XYZ file of C-alpha atoms in Angstrom:
45
model
C -104.947 120.506 -68.418
C -105.527 117.073 -66.910
C -104.911 118.260 -63.346
C -107.358 121.161 -63.737
C -110.023 118.706 -64.880
C -109.330 116.473 -61.866
C -109.551 119.467 -59.517
C -112.919 120.365 -61.014
C -114.182 116.804 -60.532
C -113.069 116.775 -56.889
C -114.625 120.215 -56.356
C -118.016 119.147 -57.713
C -117.821 115.958 -55.641
C -117.177 118.019 -52.507
C -120.153 120.255 -53.318
C -122.345 117.183 -53.769
C -121.139 115.820 -50.415
C -121.943 119.117 -48.699
C -125.387 119.213 -50.302
C -126.050 115.598 -49.324
C -124.921 116.247 -45.743
C -127.167 119.310 -45.463
C -130.151 117.448 -46.892
C -129.544 114.513 -44.521
C -129.239 116.842 -41.527
C -132.490 118.671 -42.301
C -134.296 115.391 -43.016
C -133.168 113.847 -39.726
C -134.193 117.048 -37.913
C -137.703 116.878 -39.398
C -137.931 113.167 -38.575
C -136.976 113.887 -34.964
C -139.551 116.692 -34.839
C -142.308 114.412 -36.186
C -141.295 111.615 -33.810
C -141.452 113.929 -30.784
C -144.882 115.205 -31.856
C -146.140 111.612 -32.194
C -144.714 110.691 -28.788
C -146.369 113.740 -27.204
C -149.702 112.905 -28.848
C -149.528 109.274 -27.702
C -148.577 110.125 -24.115
C -151.322 112.756 -23.816
C -154.105 110.409 -24.945
């Protein structure tokens, strides 16, 4: 009983970690995209 509960806690924690990692990866990708657009705009002017 207790072990099953612990397994469930670890499982949900892993899912949260995966979600957080995915969100961080997409956010950093968008930030890099925006930064490159700004750099291009600045260098063209």
